[in-house]
Amino acid sequence: MALALGLLSALAFQPVGWWPMMTLAIAGLAELLSRQKRLGGALIVGWGFGVGQFVLGLHWIATAFTFQAAMPAWLGWVAVVLLSLYLAVYPMIAAGLGWRFGKDRPLALALALAGSWAITEWLRATMFTGFAWNPIGVTLVDTPLLPVSRFVGTYSLSAIVVGIGSAIWLAGRGRWRESIALLVPIGLLSLVPVTTLAPAGPRQAIRIVQPNIGQDVKWSPDFEAMATARLNALSSPRAERKELIFWPEAAVTSPLSDTRPAAGPFVEMERRLATRTVGADDLLLTGGIALRSSDGRRVDAAANSVFVLGPGGDFVGRYDKSHLVPYGEYLPMRPILSAIGLSRLAPGDSDFIAGPGPGSLPLPDGLSAGFQLCYEIIFSGQVVNRAHRPDFIFNPSNDAWFGAFGPPQHLAQARLRASEEGLPIIRSTPTGISALVDARGRIVDSVPWKRAGIIWSVLPRAAASVGPFARFGNAIPLFLGAILLFAAIALGRSRRYSTAI
């Protein structure tokens, strides 16, 4: 039953998007937990729920294994199951804490489960480099509760989802007063006003390019010239205004930076080729590869980067991805795993190296750009340099790896980051979904999956002020989780005390 409920809950994630399924599944989980007589039973229930949710919600990971030849494609399904078995440990801990502190009183179980869920999702995003994909709070992106994320963050939204599900469970048990006690404050949260935007300033023109280049041909030498031509054709200048032009992650497959002296002329040529259709006042922001050599001859490391280039390939700035994907961009325990035939999914022999973390790069006309490359955007509270907040975040990605389910899930999580930080987010991907998201987390425009296209628009305004979550980060959901747990403990003790009397 727990496994089935976990599978049901995954239907709440995009692209299905049936968000009530998550609350119904949580209600079923609470009922199963209430029936357990021992902690071991509660842990098994929570683990089974997590396995079902992650296997179905993350099944798109198996698609990535079909785009490489180093390992058999069926290994992708093994990876999905093994990853899910590990990730299910976190809902297992939440279920165990919920049962431990709420076994004597249903309302205490509801509070403890909600609080522990927020805390364990933060742990999942932190432990062993973290895997923050699909927190259950992301299912609320198309509901009136999305603006609440500006105040309390994603993991608090997850606690709210558990609260709604628990209220359904309490109502099903005929405990209406306790159910209403949970639903009333959640309902009041839906009245939180939308983010106030900064006063209108200069209208910066932007162009987001989606070339529809599949992962199956991306690294083919025969396709490189065609891909470059397609990108350039979609980036031809418009005379009426200067633009910021956005290309996807690794849009240019040849290195745009190389520390070897002999490679200098080739790098300059690649930059000129990339910007040959860029207008005289335009800037190109594109994903690319930076190579590093310690001895000036042999490449020993590479960075997954975003380059800002002016006309003629002039170098303006660069951001290096800091939160790398294990097994995708680097191979952990390489001596051991490579010996048994495993490799990273991205092509190349050298592991990528991590950059310093979120930063802001000044652009002409007084704008400042923040960058989060692909997977980095999923980490709530870790996407902005708080000391130097940008005017927008550029999130180039290569969602061509991710099949049909990964891209809409990725976009939903980017929308949460926009709402949390009060900043517009620009997403450019090879095959979709490219999108312009405003500072309230709403999609202004998008290009669908597996379609070439352009988004012509102006840069949306940022929030008028820095919100509570953008200021204090995940201290807020952790504090909320702790308060809910303490409330559950207090309820449990009051019940035992009254029984003793």
Short mmCIF file of N, CA, C and O in Angstrom, two decimals, residues 127-219:
data_model
loop_
_atom_site.label_atom_id
_atom_site.label_comp_id
_atom_site.label_asym_id
_atom_site.label_seq_id
_atom_site.Cartn_x
_atom_site.Cartn_y
_atom_site.Cartn_z
N MET A 127 22.96 16.39 1.82
CA MET A 127 23.85 15.26 2.10
C MET A 127 24.46 14.70 0.82
O MET A 127 23.78 14.58 -0.20
N PHE A 128 25.76 14.35 0.89
CA PHE A 128 26.46 13.70 -0.23
C PHE A 128 26.33 14.50 -1.53
O PHE A 128 25.99 13.96 -2.57
N THR A 129 26.56 15.78 -1.47
CA THR A 129 26.43 16.79 -2.53
C THR A 129 24.98 17.15 -2.82
O THR A 129 24.72 18.15 -3.47
N GLY A 130 24.02 16.37 -2.34
CA GLY A 130 22.62 16.73 -2.44
C GLY A 130 21.95 16.32 -3.73
O GLY A 130 22.56 16.31 -4.80
N PHE A 131 20.68 15.93 -3.61
CA PHE A 131 19.83 15.70 -4.79
C PHE A 131 18.45 16.25 -4.44
O PHE A 131 17.64 15.59 -3.81
N ALA A 132 18.21 17.49 -4.86
CA ALA A 132 17.02 18.24 -4.41
C ALA A 132 15.84 18.10 -5.36
O ALA A 132 14.83 18.79 -5.19
N TRP A 133 15.93 17.22 -6.35
CA TRP A 133 14.90 17.16 -7.39
C TRP A 133 13.54 16.77 -6.79
O TRP A 133 13.43 15.88 -5.97
N ASN A 134 12.49 17.45 -7.25
CA ASN A 134 11.10 17.16 -6.91
C ASN A 134 10.79 17.15 -5.41
O ASN A 134 10.26 16.18 -4.88
N PRO A 135 11.07 18.24 -4.71
CA PRO A 135 10.47 18.37 -3.37
C PRO A 135 8.95 18.44 -3.55
O PRO A 135 8.47 18.97 -4.57
N ILE A 136 8.20 17.91 -2.62
CA ILE A 136 6.76 17.84 -2.87
C ILE A 136 6.11 19.22 -2.89
O ILE A 136 5.02 19.39 -3.44
N GLY A 137 6.78 20.23 -2.35
CA GLY A 137 6.25 21.59 -2.43
C GLY A 137 6.15 22.11 -3.85
O GLY A 137 5.37 23.03 -4.12
N VAL A 138 6.90 21.53 -4.78
CA VAL A 138 6.87 21.99 -6.17
C VAL A 138 5.52 21.72 -6.82
O VAL A 138 5.18 22.33 -7.84
N THR A 139 4.74 20.82 -6.23
CA THR A 139 3.42 20.54 -6.81
C THR A 139 2.46 21.71 -6.66
O THR A 139 1.38 21.71 -7.26
N LEU A 140 2.83 22.73 -5.89
CA LEU A 140 1.96 23.89 -5.65
C LEU A 140 2.25 25.06 -6.59
O LEU A 140 1.70 26.14 -6.40
N VAL A 141 3.09 24.86 -7.62
CA VAL A 141 3.48 26.01 -8.45
C VAL A 141 2.31 26.60 -9.22
O VAL A 141 2.37 27.78 -9.61
N ASP A 142 1.27 25.84 -9.48
CA ASP A 142 0.12 26.35 -10.22
C ASP A 142 -1.09 26.58 -9.32
O ASP A 142 -2.23 26.52 -9.78
N THR A 143 -0.82 26.83 -8.05
CA THR A 143 -1.90 27.07 -7.09
C THR A 143 -1.72 28.45 -6.46
O THR A 143 -0.66 29.07 -6.59
N PRO A 144 -2.73 28.96 -5.76
CA PRO A 144 -2.60 30.27 -5.09
C PRO A 144 -1.55 30.29 -3.99
O PRO A 144 -1.25 31.37 -3.45
N LEU A 145 -0.99 29.14 -3.62
CA LEU A 145 0.01 29.10 -2.56
C LEU A 145 1.43 29.38 -3.06
O LEU A 145 2.36 29.46 -2.25
N LEU A 146 1.63 29.50 -4.37
CA LEU A 146 2.97 29.77 -4.88
C LEU A 146 3.60 31.02 -4.27
O LEU A 146 4.78 30.99 -3.89
N PRO A 147 2.88 32.15 -4.12
CA PRO A 147 3.53 33.34 -3.54
C PRO A 147 4.05 33.14 -2.12
O PRO A 147 4.91 33.90 -1.67
N VAL A 148 3.55 32.11 -1.41
CA VAL A 148 4.02 31.86 -0.04
C VAL A 148 5.51 31.51 -0.04
O VAL A 148 6.22 31.77 0.94
N SER A 149 6.01 30.94 -1.14
CA SER A 149 7.42 30.55 -1.20
C SER A 149 8.34 31.75 -1.04
O SER A 149 9.47 31.60 -0.56
N ARG A 150 7.90 32.93 -1.39
CA ARG A 150 8.73 34.14 -1.21
C ARG A 150 9.00 34.40 0.27
O ARG A 150 10.04 34.96 0.63
N PHE A 151 8.10 33.95 1.12
CA PHE A 151 8.23 34.19 2.55
C PHE A 151 8.91 33.03 3.28
O PHE A 151 9.73 33.26 4.17
N VAL A 152 8.58 31.78 2.88
CA VAL A 152 9.02 30.65 3.70
C VAL A 152 9.80 29.60 2.92
O VAL A 152 10.34 28.67 3.52
N GLY A 153 9.88 29.69 1.60
CA GLY A 153 10.70 28.78 0.83
C GLY A 153 10.03 27.46 0.46
O GLY A 153 8.94 27.13 0.94
N THR A 154 10.72 26.72 -0.37
CA THR A 154 10.17 25.49 -0.94
C THR A 154 9.89 24.42 0.11
O THR A 154 8.85 23.76 0.08
N TYR A 155 10.82 24.21 1.03
CA TYR A 155 10.65 23.11 1.98
C TYR A 155 9.51 23.39 2.96
O TYR A 155 8.87 22.46 3.46
N SER A 156 9.22 24.65 3.20
CA SER A 156 8.02 25.00 3.97
C SER A 156 6.76 24.69 3.16
O SER A 156 5.75 24.27 3.72
N LEU A 157 6.81 24.92 1.85
CA LEU A 157 5.68 24.52 1.01
C LEU A 157 5.44 23.01 1.11
O LEU A 157 4.29 22.56 1.10
N SER A 158 6.52 22.25 1.20
CA SER A 158 6.37 20.80 1.36
C SER A 158 5.65 20.48 2.67
O SER A 158 4.80 19.59 2.73
N ALA A 159 5.98 21.20 3.74
CA ALA A 159 5.28 21.01 5.01
C ALA A 159 3.80 21.35 4.87
O ALA A 159 2.94 20.68 5.46
N ILE A 160 3.51 22.38 4.05
CA ILE A 160 2.11 22.76 3.82
C ILE A 160 1.37 21.64 3.08
O ILE A 160 0.22 21.32 3.40
N VAL A 161 2.01 21.04 2.08
CA VAL A 161 1.40 19.92 1.36
C VAL A 161 1.07 18.79 2.33
O VAL A 161 -0.02 18.20 2.28
N VAL A 162 2.02 18.46 3.21
CA VAL A 162 1.77 17.42 4.21
C VAL A 162 0.64 17.84 5.14
O VAL A 162 -0.21 17.01 5.52
N GLY A 163 0.58 19.11 5.47
CA GLY A 163 -0.50 19.61 6.32
C GLY A 163 -1.87 19.44 5.68
O GLY A 163 -2.84 19.04 6.33
N ILE A 164 -1.96 19.74 4.37
CA ILE A 164 -3.24 19.57 3.67
C ILE A 164 -3.63 18.10 3.63
O ILE A 164 -4.79 17.73 3.89
N GLY A 165 -2.65 17.24 3.29
CA GLY A 165 -2.94 15.81 3.25
C GLY A 165 -3.36 15.28 4.62
O GLY A 165 -4.30 14.46 4.72
N SER A 166 -2.69 15.75 5.66
CA SER A 166 -3.04 15.30 7.02
C SER A 166 -4.43 15.80 7.42
O SER A 166 -5.16 15.08 8.14
N ALA A 167 -4.79 16.99 6.99
CA ALA A 167 -6.14 17.50 7.29
C ALA A 167 -7.20 16.64 6.63
O ALA A 167 -8.27 16.38 7.22
N ILE A 168 -6.92 16.18 5.40
CA ILE A 168 -7.85 15.26 4.73
C ILE A 168 -7.99 13.96 5.53
O ILE A 168 -9.09 13.44 5.71
N TRP A 169 -6.86 13.46 6.01
CA TRP A 169 -6.87 12.23 6.81
C TRP A 169 -7.66 12.42 8.11
O TRP A 169 -8.48 11.58 8.48
N LEU A 170 -7.45 13.55 8.78
CA LEU A 170 -8.17 13.81 10.02
C LEU A 170 -9.67 13.93 9.77
O LEU A 170 -10.49 13.43 10.56
N ALA A 171 -10.04 14.58 8.67
CA ALA A 171 -11.46 14.69 8.34
C ALA A 171 -12.06 13.31 8.07
O ALA A 171 -13.20 13.02 8.47
N GLY A 172 -11.29 12.46 7.37
CA GLY A 172 -11.78 11.10 7.11
C GLY A 172 -11.98 10.30 8.38
O GLY A 172 -12.79 9.36 8.40
N ARG A 173 -11.29 10.66 9.43
CA ARG A 173 -11.45 9.99 10.72
C ARG A 173 -12.51 10.66 11.59
O ARG A 173 -12.72 10.26 12.74
N GLY A 174 -13.16 11.67 11.04
CA GLY A 174 -14.19 12.38 11.79
C GLY A 174 -13.67 13.39 12.78
O GLY A 174 -14.43 13.90 13.61
N ARG A 175 -12.39 13.72 12.70
CA ARG A 175 -11.79 14.68 13.63
C ARG A 175 -11.80 16.06 12.96
O ARG A 175 -10.78 16.61 12.55
N TRP A 176 -13.01 16.62 12.86
CA TRP A 176 -13.21 17.82 12.06
C TRP A 176 -12.55 19.05 12.67
O TRP A 176 -12.01 19.89 11.95
N ARG A 177 -12.59 19.18 13.97
CA ARG A 177 -11.99 20.37 14.58
C ARG A 177 -10.48 20.41 14.35
O ARG A 177 -9.91 21.47 14.07
N GLU A 178 -9.83 19.25 14.46
CA GLU A 178 -8.39 19.20 14.23
C GLU A 178 -8.07 19.43 12.75
O GLU A 178 -7.08 20.09 12.41
N SER A 179 -8.93 18.90 11.88
CA SER A 179 -8.74 19.13 10.44
C SER A 179 -8.85 20.61 10.10
O SER A 179 -8.03 21.17 9.37
N ILE A 180 -9.86 21.25 10.67
CA ILE A 180 -10.05 22.68 10.41
C ILE A 180 -8.91 23.49 11.01
O ILE A 180 -8.45 24.49 10.43
N ALA A 181 -8.41 23.05 12.16
CA ALA A 181 -7.30 23.75 12.79
C ALA A 181 -6.06 23.76 11.89
O ALA A 181 -5.25 24.70 11.95
N LEU A 182 -5.90 22.72 11.07
CA LEU A 182 -4.79 22.69 10.11
C LEU A 182 -5.10 23.51 8.87
O LEU A 182 -4.24 24.21 8.33
N LEU A 183 -6.33 23.42 8.37
CA LEU A 183 -6.67 24.02 7.09
C LEU A 183 -6.84 25.54 7.15
O LEU A 183 -6.55 26.23 6.17
N VAL A 184 -7.30 26.06 8.28
CA VAL A 184 -7.55 27.50 8.36
C VAL A 184 -6.27 28.32 8.17
O VAL A 184 -6.24 29.23 7.32
N PRO A 185 -5.19 28.04 8.89
CA PRO A 185 -3.97 28.83 8.64
C PRO A 185 -3.42 28.63 7.23
O PRO A 185 -2.87 29.57 6.64
N ILE A 186 -3.56 27.41 6.67
CA ILE A 186 -3.09 27.19 5.30
C ILE A 186 -3.93 28.00 4.33
O ILE A 186 -3.42 28.61 3.38
N GLY A 187 -5.25 28.03 4.57
CA GLY A 187 -6.12 28.84 3.71
C GLY A 187 -5.79 30.32 3.79
O GLY A 187 -5.82 31.03 2.77
N LEU A 188 -5.45 30.80 4.97
CA LEU A 188 -5.07 32.21 5.12
C LEU A 188 -3.78 32.52 4.36
O LEU A 188 -3.60 33.63 3.84
N LEU A 189 -2.87 31.53 4.28
CA LEU A 189 -1.63 31.73 3.53
C LEU A 189 -1.91 31.99 2.06
O LEU A 189 -1.13 32.68 1.39
N SER A 190 -2.99 31.42 1.54
CA SER A 190 -3.31 31.63 0.12
C SER A 190 -3.69 33.07 -0.17
O SER A 190 -3.77 33.48 -1.33
N LEU A 191 -3.92 33.87 0.89
CA LEU A 191 -4.26 35.28 0.72
C LEU A 191 -3.03 36.17 0.72
O LEU A 191 -3.15 37.40 0.63
N VAL A 192 -1.84 35.55 0.83
CA VAL A 192 -0.60 36.34 0.78
C VAL A 192 -0.55 37.12 -0.52
O VAL A 192 -0.80 36.56 -1.60
N PRO A 193 -0.27 38.42 -0.48
CA PRO A 193 -0.26 39.20 -1.72
C PRO A 193 0.88 38.79 -2.64
O PRO A 193 1.91 38.30 -2.20
N VAL A 194 0.65 38.98 -3.92
CA VAL A 194 1.69 38.66 -4.89
C VAL A 194 2.84 39.64 -4.73
O VAL A 194 2.70 40.72 -4.16
N THR A 195 3.99 39.25 -5.23
CA THR A 195 5.20 40.05 -5.09
C THR A 195 5.05 41.41 -5.78
O THR A 195 4.63 41.48 -6.94
N THR A 196 5.39 42.47 -5.05
CA THR A 196 5.40 43.81 -5.64
C THR A 196 6.68 43.97 -6.46
O THR A 196 7.78 43.67 -5.98
N LEU A 197 6.52 44.44 -7.68
CA LEU A 197 7.67 44.56 -8.58
C LEU A 197 8.31 45.94 -8.48
O LEU A 197 7.66 46.92 -8.10
N ALA A 198 9.58 46.00 -8.81
CA ALA A 198 10.31 47.27 -8.81
C ALA A 198 9.73 48.22 -9.85
O ALA A 198 9.10 47.78 -10.83
N PRO A 199 9.91 49.51 -9.66
CA PRO A 199 9.42 50.47 -10.66
C PRO A 199 10.00 50.18 -12.04
O PRO A 199 11.13 49.68 -12.17
N ALA A 200 9.24 50.47 -13.05
CA ALA A 200 9.69 50.22 -14.43
C ALA A 200 10.91 51.07 -14.75
O ALA A 200 10.97 52.25 -14.42
N GLY A 201 11.88 50.42 -15.37
CA GLY A 201 13.09 51.12 -15.80
C GLY A 201 13.28 50.93 -17.30
O GLY A 201 12.31 50.66 -18.02
N PRO A 202 14.51 51.05 -17.78
CA PRO A 202 14.78 50.81 -19.20
C PRO A 202 14.36 49.39 -19.58
O PRO A 202 14.59 48.44 -18.85
N ARG A 203 13.73 49.26 -20.73
CA ARG A 203 13.21 47.97 -21.18
C ARG A 203 14.29 47.25 -22.01
O ARG A 203 14.46 47.51 -23.20
N GLN A 204 15.03 46.36 -21.32
CA GLN A 204 16.10 45.61 -21.98
C GLN A 204 15.51 44.50 -22.85
O GLN A 204 14.83 43.61 -22.35
N ALA A 205 15.79 44.56 -24.13
CA ALA A 205 15.31 43.53 -25.05
C ALA A 205 16.11 42.25 -24.87
O ALA A 205 17.34 42.29 -24.71
N ILE A 206 15.42 41.12 -24.90
CA ILE A 206 16.08 39.83 -24.78
C ILE A 206 15.58 38.89 -25.87
O ILE A 206 14.47 39.06 -26.39
N ARG A 207 16.42 37.92 -26.20
CA ARG A 207 16.04 36.88 -27.16
C ARG A 207 16.53 35.53 -26.62
O ARG A 207 17.72 35.33 -26.38
N ILE A 208 15.60 34.62 -26.40
CA ILE A 208 15.92 33.28 -25.91
C ILE A 208 15.81 32.32 -27.09
O ILE A 208 14.76 32.24 -27.73
N VAL A 209 16.89 31.60 -27.33
CA VAL A 209 16.97 30.74 -28.51
C VAL A 209 16.85 29.27 -28.10
O VAL A 209 17.54 28.81 -27.19
N GLN A 210 15.97 28.55 -28.79
CA GLN A 210 15.87 27.09 -28.64
C GLN A 210 16.05 26.46 -30.02
O GLN A 210 15.15 26.50 -30.85
N PRO A 211 17.22 25.85 -30.29
CA PRO A 211 17.51 25.39 -31.65
C PRO A 211 16.95 24.02 -31.98
O PRO A 211 17.01 23.59 -33.15
N ASN A 212 16.41 23.29 -31.00
CA ASN A 212 15.92 21.92 -31.19
C ASN A 212 17.02 21.00 -31.72
O ASN A 212 16.91 20.40 -32.79
N ILE A 213 18.09 20.91 -30.94
CA ILE A 213 19.21 20.01 -31.25
C ILE A 213 19.20 18.87 -30.25
O ILE A 213 19.39 19.08 -29.05
N GLY A 214 18.93 17.67 -30.71
CA GLY A 214 18.81 16.51 -29.84
C GLY A 214 20.15 16.03 -29.33
O GLY A 214 21.19 16.22 -29.96
N GLN A 215 20.11 15.35 -28.18
CA GLN A 215 21.34 14.83 -27.59
C GLN A 215 21.97 13.75 -28.45
O GLN A 215 23.18 13.53 -28.38
N ASP A 216 21.17 13.08 -29.28
CA ASP A 216 21.70 12.00 -30.11
C ASP A 216 22.63 12.50 -31.19
O ASP A 216 23.46 11.74 -31.71
N VAL A 217 22.52 13.81 -31.56
CA VAL A 217 23.38 14.35 -32.61
C VAL A 217 24.28 15.47 -32.12
O VAL A 217 25.15 15.94 -32.86
N LYS A 218 24.09 15.90 -30.87
CA LYS A 218 24.76 17.10 -30.37
C LYS A 218 26.28 17.05 -30.51
O LYS A 218 26.92 18.03 -30.91
N TRP A 219 26.89 15.90 -30.16
CA TRP A 219 28.34 15.80 -30.16
C TRP A 219 28.87 15.14 -31.43
O TRP A 219 30.04 14.80 -31.49
#
